[in-house]
XYZ file of C-alpha atoms in Angstrom:
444
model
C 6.065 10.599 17.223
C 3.299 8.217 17.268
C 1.959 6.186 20.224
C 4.263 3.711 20.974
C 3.270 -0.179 20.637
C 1.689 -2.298 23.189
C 4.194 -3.267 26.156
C 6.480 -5.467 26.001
C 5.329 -9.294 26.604
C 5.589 -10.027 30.242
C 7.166 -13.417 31.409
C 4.693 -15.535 33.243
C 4.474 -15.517 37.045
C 6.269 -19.271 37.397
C 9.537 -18.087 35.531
C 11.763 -15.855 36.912
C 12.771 -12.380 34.930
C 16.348 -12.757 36.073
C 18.555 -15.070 36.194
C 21.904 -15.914 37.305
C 24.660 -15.213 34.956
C 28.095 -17.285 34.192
C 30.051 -14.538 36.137
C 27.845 -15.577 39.462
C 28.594 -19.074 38.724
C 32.305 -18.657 38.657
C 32.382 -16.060 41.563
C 30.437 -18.327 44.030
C 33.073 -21.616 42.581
C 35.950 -19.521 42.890
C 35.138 -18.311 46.570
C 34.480 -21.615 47.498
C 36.925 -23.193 46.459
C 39.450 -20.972 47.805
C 37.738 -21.081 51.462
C 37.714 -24.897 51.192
C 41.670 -24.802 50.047
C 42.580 -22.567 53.197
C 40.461 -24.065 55.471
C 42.079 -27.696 54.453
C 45.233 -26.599 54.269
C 45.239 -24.110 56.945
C 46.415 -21.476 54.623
C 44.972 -17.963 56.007
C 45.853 -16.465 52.062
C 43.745 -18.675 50.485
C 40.802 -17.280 52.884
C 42.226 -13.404 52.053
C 42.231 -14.316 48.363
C 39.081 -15.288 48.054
C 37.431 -12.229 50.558
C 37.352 -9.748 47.524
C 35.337 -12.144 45.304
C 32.659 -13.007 48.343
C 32.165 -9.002 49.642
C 32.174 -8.148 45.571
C 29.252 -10.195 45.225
C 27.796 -9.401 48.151
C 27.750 -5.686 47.731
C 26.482 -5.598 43.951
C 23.553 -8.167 45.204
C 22.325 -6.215 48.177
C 19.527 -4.706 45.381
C 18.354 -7.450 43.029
C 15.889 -6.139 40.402
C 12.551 -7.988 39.740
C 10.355 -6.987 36.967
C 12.334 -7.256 33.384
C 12.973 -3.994 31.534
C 10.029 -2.322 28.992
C 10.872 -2.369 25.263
C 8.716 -0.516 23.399
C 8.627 0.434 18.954
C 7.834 3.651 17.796
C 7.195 4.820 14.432
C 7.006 8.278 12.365
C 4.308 9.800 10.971
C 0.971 8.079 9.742
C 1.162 8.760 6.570
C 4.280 8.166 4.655
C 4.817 7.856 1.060
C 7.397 5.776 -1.076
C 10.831 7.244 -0.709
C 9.503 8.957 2.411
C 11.495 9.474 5.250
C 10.634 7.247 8.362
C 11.586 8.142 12.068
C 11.350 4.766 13.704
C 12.972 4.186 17.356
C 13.414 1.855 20.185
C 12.531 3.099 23.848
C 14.200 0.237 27.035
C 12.321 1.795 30.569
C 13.842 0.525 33.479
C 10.908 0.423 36.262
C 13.162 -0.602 38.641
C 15.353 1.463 41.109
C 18.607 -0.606 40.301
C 20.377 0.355 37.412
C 20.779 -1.509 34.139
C 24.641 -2.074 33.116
C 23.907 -2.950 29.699
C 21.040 -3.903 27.817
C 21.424 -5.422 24.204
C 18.246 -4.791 21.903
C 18.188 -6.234 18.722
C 15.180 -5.659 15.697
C 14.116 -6.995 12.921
C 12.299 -4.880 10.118
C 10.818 -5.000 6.512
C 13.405 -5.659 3.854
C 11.132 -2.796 1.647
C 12.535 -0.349 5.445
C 15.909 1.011 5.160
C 16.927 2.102 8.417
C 20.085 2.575 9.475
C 22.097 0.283 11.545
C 18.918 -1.815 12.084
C 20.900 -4.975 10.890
C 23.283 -5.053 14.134
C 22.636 -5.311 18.108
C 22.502 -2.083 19.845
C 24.471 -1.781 23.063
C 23.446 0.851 26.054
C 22.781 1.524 29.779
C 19.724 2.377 31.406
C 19.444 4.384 34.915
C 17.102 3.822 37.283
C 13.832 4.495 37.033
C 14.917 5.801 33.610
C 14.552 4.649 30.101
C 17.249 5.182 26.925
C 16.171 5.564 23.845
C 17.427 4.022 19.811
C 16.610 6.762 17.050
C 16.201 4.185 13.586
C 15.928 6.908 10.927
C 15.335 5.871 7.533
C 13.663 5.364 4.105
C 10.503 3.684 2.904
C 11.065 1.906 -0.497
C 8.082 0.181 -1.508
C 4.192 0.798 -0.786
C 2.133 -1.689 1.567
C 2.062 -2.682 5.760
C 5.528 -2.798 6.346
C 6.761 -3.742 9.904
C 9.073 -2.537 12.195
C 9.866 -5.506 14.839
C 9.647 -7.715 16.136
C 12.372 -6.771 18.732
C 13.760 -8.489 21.408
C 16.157 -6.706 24.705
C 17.749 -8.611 27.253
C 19.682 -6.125 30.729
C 21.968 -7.411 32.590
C 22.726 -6.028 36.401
C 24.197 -6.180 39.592
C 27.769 -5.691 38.257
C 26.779 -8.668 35.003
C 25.913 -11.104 38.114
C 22.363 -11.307 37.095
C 20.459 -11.242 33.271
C 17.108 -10.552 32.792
C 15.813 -13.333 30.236
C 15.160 -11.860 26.662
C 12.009 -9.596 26.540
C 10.300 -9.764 22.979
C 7.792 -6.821 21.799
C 5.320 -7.694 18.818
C 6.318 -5.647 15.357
C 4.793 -2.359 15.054
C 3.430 -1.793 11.273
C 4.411 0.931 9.389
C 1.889 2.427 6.543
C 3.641 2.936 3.126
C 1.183 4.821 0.390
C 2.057 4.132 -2.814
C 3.135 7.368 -5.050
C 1.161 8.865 -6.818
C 2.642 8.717 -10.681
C 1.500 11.989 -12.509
C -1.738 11.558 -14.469
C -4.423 13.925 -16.255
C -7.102 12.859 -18.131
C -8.877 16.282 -20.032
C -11.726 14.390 -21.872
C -15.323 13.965 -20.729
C -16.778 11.002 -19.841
C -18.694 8.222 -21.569
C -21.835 8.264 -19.340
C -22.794 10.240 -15.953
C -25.418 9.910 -13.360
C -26.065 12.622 -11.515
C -26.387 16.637 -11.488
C -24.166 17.001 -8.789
C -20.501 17.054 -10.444
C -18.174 19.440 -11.899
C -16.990 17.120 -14.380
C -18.001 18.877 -17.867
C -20.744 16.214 -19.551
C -21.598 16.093 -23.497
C -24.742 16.088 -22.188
C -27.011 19.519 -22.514
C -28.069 20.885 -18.985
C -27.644 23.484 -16.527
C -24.221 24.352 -16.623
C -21.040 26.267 -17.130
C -19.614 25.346 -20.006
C -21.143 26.699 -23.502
C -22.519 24.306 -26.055
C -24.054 26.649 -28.888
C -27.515 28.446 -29.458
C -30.490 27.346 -30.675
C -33.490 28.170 -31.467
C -35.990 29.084 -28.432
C -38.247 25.766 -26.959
C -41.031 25.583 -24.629
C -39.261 25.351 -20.956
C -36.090 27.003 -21.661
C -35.484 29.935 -19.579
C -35.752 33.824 -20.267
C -31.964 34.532 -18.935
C -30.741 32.131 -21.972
C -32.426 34.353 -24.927
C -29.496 35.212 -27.106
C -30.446 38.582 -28.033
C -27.805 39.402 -30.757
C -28.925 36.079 -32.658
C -33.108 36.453 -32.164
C -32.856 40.166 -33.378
C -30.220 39.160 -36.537
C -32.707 36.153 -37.104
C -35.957 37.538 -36.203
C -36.423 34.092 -33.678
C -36.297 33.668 -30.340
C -32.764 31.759 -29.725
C -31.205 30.797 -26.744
C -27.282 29.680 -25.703
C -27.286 26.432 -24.379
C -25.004 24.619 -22.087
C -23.402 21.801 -21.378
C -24.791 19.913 -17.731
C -22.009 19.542 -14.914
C -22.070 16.038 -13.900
C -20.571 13.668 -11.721
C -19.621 9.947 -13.160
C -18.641 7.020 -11.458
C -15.388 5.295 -11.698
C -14.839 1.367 -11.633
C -11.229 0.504 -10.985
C -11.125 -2.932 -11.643
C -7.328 -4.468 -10.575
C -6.387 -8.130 -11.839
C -4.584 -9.542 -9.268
C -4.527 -13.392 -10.667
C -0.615 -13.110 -10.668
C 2.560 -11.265 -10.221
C 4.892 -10.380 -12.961
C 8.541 -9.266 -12.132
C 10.143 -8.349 -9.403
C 10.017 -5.522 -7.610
C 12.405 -3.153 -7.167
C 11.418 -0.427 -4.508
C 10.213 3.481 -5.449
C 13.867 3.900 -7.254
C 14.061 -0.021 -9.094
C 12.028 -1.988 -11.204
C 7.763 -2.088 -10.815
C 6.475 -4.943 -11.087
C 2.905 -5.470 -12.309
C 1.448 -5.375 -9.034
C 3.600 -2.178 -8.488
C 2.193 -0.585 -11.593
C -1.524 -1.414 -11.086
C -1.319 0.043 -7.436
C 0.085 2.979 -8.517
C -1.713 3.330 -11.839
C -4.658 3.018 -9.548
C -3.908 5.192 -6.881
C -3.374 7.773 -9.661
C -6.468 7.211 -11.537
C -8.699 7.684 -7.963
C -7.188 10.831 -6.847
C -7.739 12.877 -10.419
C -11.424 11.498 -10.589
C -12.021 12.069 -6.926
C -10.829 15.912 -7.564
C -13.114 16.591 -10.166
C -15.964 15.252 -8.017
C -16.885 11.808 -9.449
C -17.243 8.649 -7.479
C -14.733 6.093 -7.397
C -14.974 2.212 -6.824
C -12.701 -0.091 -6.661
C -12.961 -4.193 -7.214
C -10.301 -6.744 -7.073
C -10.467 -9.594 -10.152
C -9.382 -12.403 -7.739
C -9.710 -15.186 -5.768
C -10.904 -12.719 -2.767
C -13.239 -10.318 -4.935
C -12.429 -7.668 -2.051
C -14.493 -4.289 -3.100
C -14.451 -0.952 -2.295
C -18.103 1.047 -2.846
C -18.423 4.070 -4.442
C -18.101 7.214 -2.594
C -16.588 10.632 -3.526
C -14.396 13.579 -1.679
C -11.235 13.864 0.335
C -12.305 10.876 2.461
C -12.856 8.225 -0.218
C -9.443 9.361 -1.690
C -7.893 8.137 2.220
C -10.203 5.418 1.725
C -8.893 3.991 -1.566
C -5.166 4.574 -0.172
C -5.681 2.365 2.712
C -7.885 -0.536 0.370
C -5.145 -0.474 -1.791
C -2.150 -1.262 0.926
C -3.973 -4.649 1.101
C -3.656 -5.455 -2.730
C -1.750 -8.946 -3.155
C -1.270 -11.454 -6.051
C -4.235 -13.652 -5.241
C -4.683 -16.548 -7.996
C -7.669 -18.170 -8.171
C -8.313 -22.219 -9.572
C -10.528 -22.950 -12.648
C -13.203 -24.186 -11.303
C -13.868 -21.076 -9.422
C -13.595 -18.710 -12.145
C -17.370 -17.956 -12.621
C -17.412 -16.783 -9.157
C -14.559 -14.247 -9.423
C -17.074 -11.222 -10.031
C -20.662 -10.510 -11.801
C -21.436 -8.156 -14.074
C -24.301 -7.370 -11.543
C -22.032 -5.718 -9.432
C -20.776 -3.041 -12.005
C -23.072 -0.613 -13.004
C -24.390 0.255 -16.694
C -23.250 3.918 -16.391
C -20.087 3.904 -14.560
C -16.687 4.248 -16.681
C -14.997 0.528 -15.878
C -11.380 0.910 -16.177
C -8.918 -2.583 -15.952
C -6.002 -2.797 -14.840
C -4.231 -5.757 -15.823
C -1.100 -7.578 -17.678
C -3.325 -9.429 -19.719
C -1.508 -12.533 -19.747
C -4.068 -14.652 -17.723
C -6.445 -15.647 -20.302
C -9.387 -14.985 -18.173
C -8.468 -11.543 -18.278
C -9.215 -11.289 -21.489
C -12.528 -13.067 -21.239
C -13.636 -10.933 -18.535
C -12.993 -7.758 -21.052
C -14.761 -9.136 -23.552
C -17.939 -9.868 -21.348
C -17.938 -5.968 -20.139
C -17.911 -4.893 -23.505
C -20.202 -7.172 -24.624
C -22.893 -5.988 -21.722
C -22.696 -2.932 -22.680
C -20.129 -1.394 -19.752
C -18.079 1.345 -21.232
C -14.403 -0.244 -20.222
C -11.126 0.763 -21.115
C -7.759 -1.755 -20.313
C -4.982 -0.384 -19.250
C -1.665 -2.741 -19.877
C 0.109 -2.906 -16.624
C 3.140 -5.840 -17.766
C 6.447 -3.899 -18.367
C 7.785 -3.946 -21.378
C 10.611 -5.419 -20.757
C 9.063 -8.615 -19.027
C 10.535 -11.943 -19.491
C 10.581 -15.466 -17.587
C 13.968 -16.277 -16.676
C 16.384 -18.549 -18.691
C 16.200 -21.820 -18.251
C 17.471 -23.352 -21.052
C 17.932 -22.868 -24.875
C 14.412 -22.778 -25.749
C 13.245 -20.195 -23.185
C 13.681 -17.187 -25.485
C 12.337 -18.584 -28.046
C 9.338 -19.693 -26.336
C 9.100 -15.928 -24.715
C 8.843 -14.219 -28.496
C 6.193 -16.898 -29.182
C 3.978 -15.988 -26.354
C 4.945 -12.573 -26.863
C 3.087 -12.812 -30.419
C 0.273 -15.017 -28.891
C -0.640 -11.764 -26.365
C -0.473 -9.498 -29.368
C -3.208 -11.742 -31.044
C -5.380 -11.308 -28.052
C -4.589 -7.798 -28.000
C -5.188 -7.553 -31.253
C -8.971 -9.476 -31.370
C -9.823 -7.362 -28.227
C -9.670 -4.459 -29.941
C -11.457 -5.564 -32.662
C -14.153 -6.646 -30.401
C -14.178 -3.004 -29.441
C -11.958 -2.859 -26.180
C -9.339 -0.414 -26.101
C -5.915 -1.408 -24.618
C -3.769 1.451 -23.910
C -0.419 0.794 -22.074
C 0.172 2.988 -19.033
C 2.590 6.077 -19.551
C 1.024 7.956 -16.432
C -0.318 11.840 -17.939
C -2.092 11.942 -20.718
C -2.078 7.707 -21.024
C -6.133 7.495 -21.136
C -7.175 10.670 -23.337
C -7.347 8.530 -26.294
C -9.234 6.104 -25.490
C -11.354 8.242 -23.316
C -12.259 10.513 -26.756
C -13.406 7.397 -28.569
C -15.501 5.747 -26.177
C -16.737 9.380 -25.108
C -17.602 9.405 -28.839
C -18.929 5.964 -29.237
C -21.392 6.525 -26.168
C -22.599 9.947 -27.465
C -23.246 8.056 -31.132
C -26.984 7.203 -31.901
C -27.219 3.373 -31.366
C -29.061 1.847 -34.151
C -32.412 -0.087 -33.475
C-alpha cells in the first residue's frame, strides 16, 4: 500500500467536534420530567423511574472524547493499467482513549473505478486508541486521474449520547495508464539524425546490417575488402553497410473535439480513447528501438512534450498523456494553435486525429507542404454517428460521411497518407512509401 492521503480536515478551534445527540436530548427531558412529576406529586416512583435514565447518562459521560476521529484514503499500486486491479481502502483512527460505538464512513469515487460496495455507507466500531480499517478492492476501467474520495466519517460515543460532527478527507487520485494496444512497425524510417540508434537507416554508414559491395573508394576501410569479389574481379571491392540511426518521432494528437462515448477498457473507444492509446502504443515501440519521441497537442492549450529517448521518456509520455482532454479552440485563434517552427525537418510527424475538424485537415496539408514527412492516422470509429434527432439526421450523417471522404480523398492526392488505426502492422504501408519517397532523388 501506498502512503495514505493527507489527514483528515480538522474542525476549527470555535466549533466543537462533538456534539450532543437526540438520545441526550430525550434522556435529560425524560429525567426531568419524571423528577418534576414526583416531586409535584409526591410520588417517590416517579423519582425511582427516572434514576436509571440519570445514573445511565451519567456513567457513559464520565469520559467525553475531544478531538474527532482520523479518516484517511489509501490506494494500490502506482502504476495501474486499464482493467487493472485496484486495492483502495479506508483507515478511521481513534486518537482518543474512549471508544467509538459506531462510526459511519461514506465515499465517493470515479464512475471509470469499480469498487465494490463503494456506493453504500459502511458501518463499524473503533477501539480506543485504535483504528479499523475498509478494504475497497476493485477494477480500473478507463485511463486518466481518477479519484478515490472525497470521503466523509462521522463516530458516535458515550453509549450514542454524543456525535462527532462529519469529518471530510480530500479525494486521493488514482493513476490509470492507458493500455498499450499491440503495434509493430518493421520499416525504416523516412529521415534520421544521429549515429547513435539501432534503428536500421537506408542510409550507408557504419553499421550492422548489409547493404551490398562495391567497388573500393578512398576512405573506406581495409576490414571491408571483399576478398572473394576483388580476386573474381581483379578490383579492390568492399561490403558496405547500412548506418544504425536513431530518428525522432512527432506524435501530434488533435484534441479539437470528442467523438463518441466512451465505454471503459471492455466498451466502446471513443476518439480520444483511440488517440491515447494509439499514442501510447506508437511511443513505447519507437522508444525501444532507441529513437526519440515528442509529443504535441493540436489544441487550444498546445501542451508539448520534448524529445527525449529511453525507459524514462517512455514513463514520461505515460504520465503527459493522463492529462490529454478534448480542448476546442475558437477561430480566431487558430493560427496560434502550433508553428511549423516547432517541428523539426527530419523528425517522422505522425497525426493522430478524426479528421472531421476542418482545420485538421489544413494543418496536414501545411506539414506536407513544408516538407515534414507526416503520416495521419484516422482515429474516428467506424461506426460513428450523431444521434437521431429527427428524420433528416441520417441522411445528413451519409452526406457528411461522403464530404470527409472528399477530404480524405484530396489529402492524399496532395501526398498525405491516411491510414486508419488497426494497432500491428497499421503504419508499415505508409511507412514504405514515404521511406521511399524520402530516399527518391528530388528534382532541381
Amino acid at each position: 500500500m501506498t502512503d495514505p492521503s493527507p489527514p483528515a480536515v480538522v474542525e476549527p478551534a470555535d466549533r466543537q467536534a462533538w456534539v450532543p445527540t437526540r438520545a441526550l436530548g430525550r434522556t435529560v427531558v425524560l429525567t426531568g420530567v419524571l423528577l418534576l412529576l414526583g416531586v409535584a406529586l409526591g410520588r417517590v416512583d416517579l423519582v425511582l423511574l427516572a434514576a436509571p435514565f440519570a445514573i445511565g447518562a451519567a456513567l457513559n459521560l464520565r469520559r467525553t472524547p475531544r478531538a474527532a476521529p482520523e479518516i484517511t484514503i489509501t490506494t494500490g499500486e502506482d502504476h495501474i493499467v486499464e482493467g487493472g486491479e485496484v486495492e483502495a481502502g479506508l483507515t478511521v483512527a481513534n486518537p482518543e482513549a474512549v471508544g467509538y460505538d459506531l462510526v459511519v464512513v461514506r465515499t465517493r469515487t470515479s464512475p471509470w473505478l469499480r469498487l465494490e460496495q463503494a456506493d453504500r455507507p459502511f458501518a463499524i466500531t473503533v477501539p480506543s486508541d485504535g483504528w479499523a480499517a475498509i478494504d475497497l478492492p476493485g477494477e480500473a476501467l478507463r485511463w486518466g486521474r481518477q479519484d478515490v474520495g472525497p470521503a466523509a466519517a462521522r463516530a458516535a460515543a458515550c453509549g450514542g449520547l454524543l456525535a462527532s460532527r462529519p469529518v471530510v478527507t480530500p479525494a486521493r487520485g488514482v493513476r490509470v495508464y492507458p493500455v498499450t494496444e499491440p503495434f509493430n512497425a518493421t520499416e525504416a524510417m523516412p529521415a534520421a539524425a544521429g549515429l547513435v540508434g539501432a534503428h536500421r537507416s537506408r542510409r550507408p554508414g557504419e553499421g550492422g546490417e548489409l547493404a551490398g559491395v562495391r567497388q573500393f573508394a578512398p576512405g573506406d576501410r581495409l576490414r571491408r575488402i571483399d576478398w572473394r569479389v576483388s580476386l573474381r574481379t581483379r578490383d579492390l571491392h568492399v561490403a558496405y553497410t547500412l548506418s544504425d540511426r536513431d530518428a525522432e518521432v512527432l506524435l501530434l494528437l488533435d484534441v479539437l473535439g470528442d467523438v463518441g462515448l466512451p465505454g471503459g477498457v471492455r466498451g466502446k473507444s471513443s476518439v480520444l480513447d483511440t488517440t491515447v492509446r494509439a499514442a501510447a502504443a506508437v511511443a513505447e515501440h519507437y522508444l525501444h528501438r532507441g529513437d526519440r519521441v515528442s509529443l504535441l497537442e493540436y489544441g487550444a492549450g498546445a501542451r508539448r512534450l520534448r524529445a527525449a529517448s529511453g525507459r524514462r521518456q517512455y514513463l514520461t509520455v505515460l504520465e503527459w498523456l493522463l492529462d490529454v482532454r478534448a480542448d476546442p479552440v475558437e477561430s480566431e485563434q487558430y493560427e496560434h494553435v502550433y508553428g511549423l517552427h516547432n517541428v523539426s525537418s527530419s523528425a517522422l510527424v505522425v497525426v493522430l486525429s478524426p479528421l472531421v475538424d476542418p482545420r485538421a485537415a489544413d494543418m496536414l496539408a501545411q506539414l506536407t507542404q513544408s516538407g515534414r514527412y507526416t503520416v495521419a492516422v484516422d482515429t474516428l470509429p467506424p461506426d460513428a454517428a450523431p444521434p437521431v434527432r429527427n428524420q433528416w439526421t441520417p441522411m445528413a450523417t451519409r452526406l457528411w460521411r461522403v464530404e470527409r471522404e472528399n477530404v480524405l480523398g484530396r489529402l492524399r492526392e496532395h501526398g498525405v497518407p491516411v491510414v486508419s488505426w488497426a494497432g500491428a502492422g497499421s503504419l508499415d504501408l505508409v511507412l514504405r512509401d514515404v521511406a521511399r519517397m524520402a530516399s527518391a532523388p528530388r528534382g532541381r
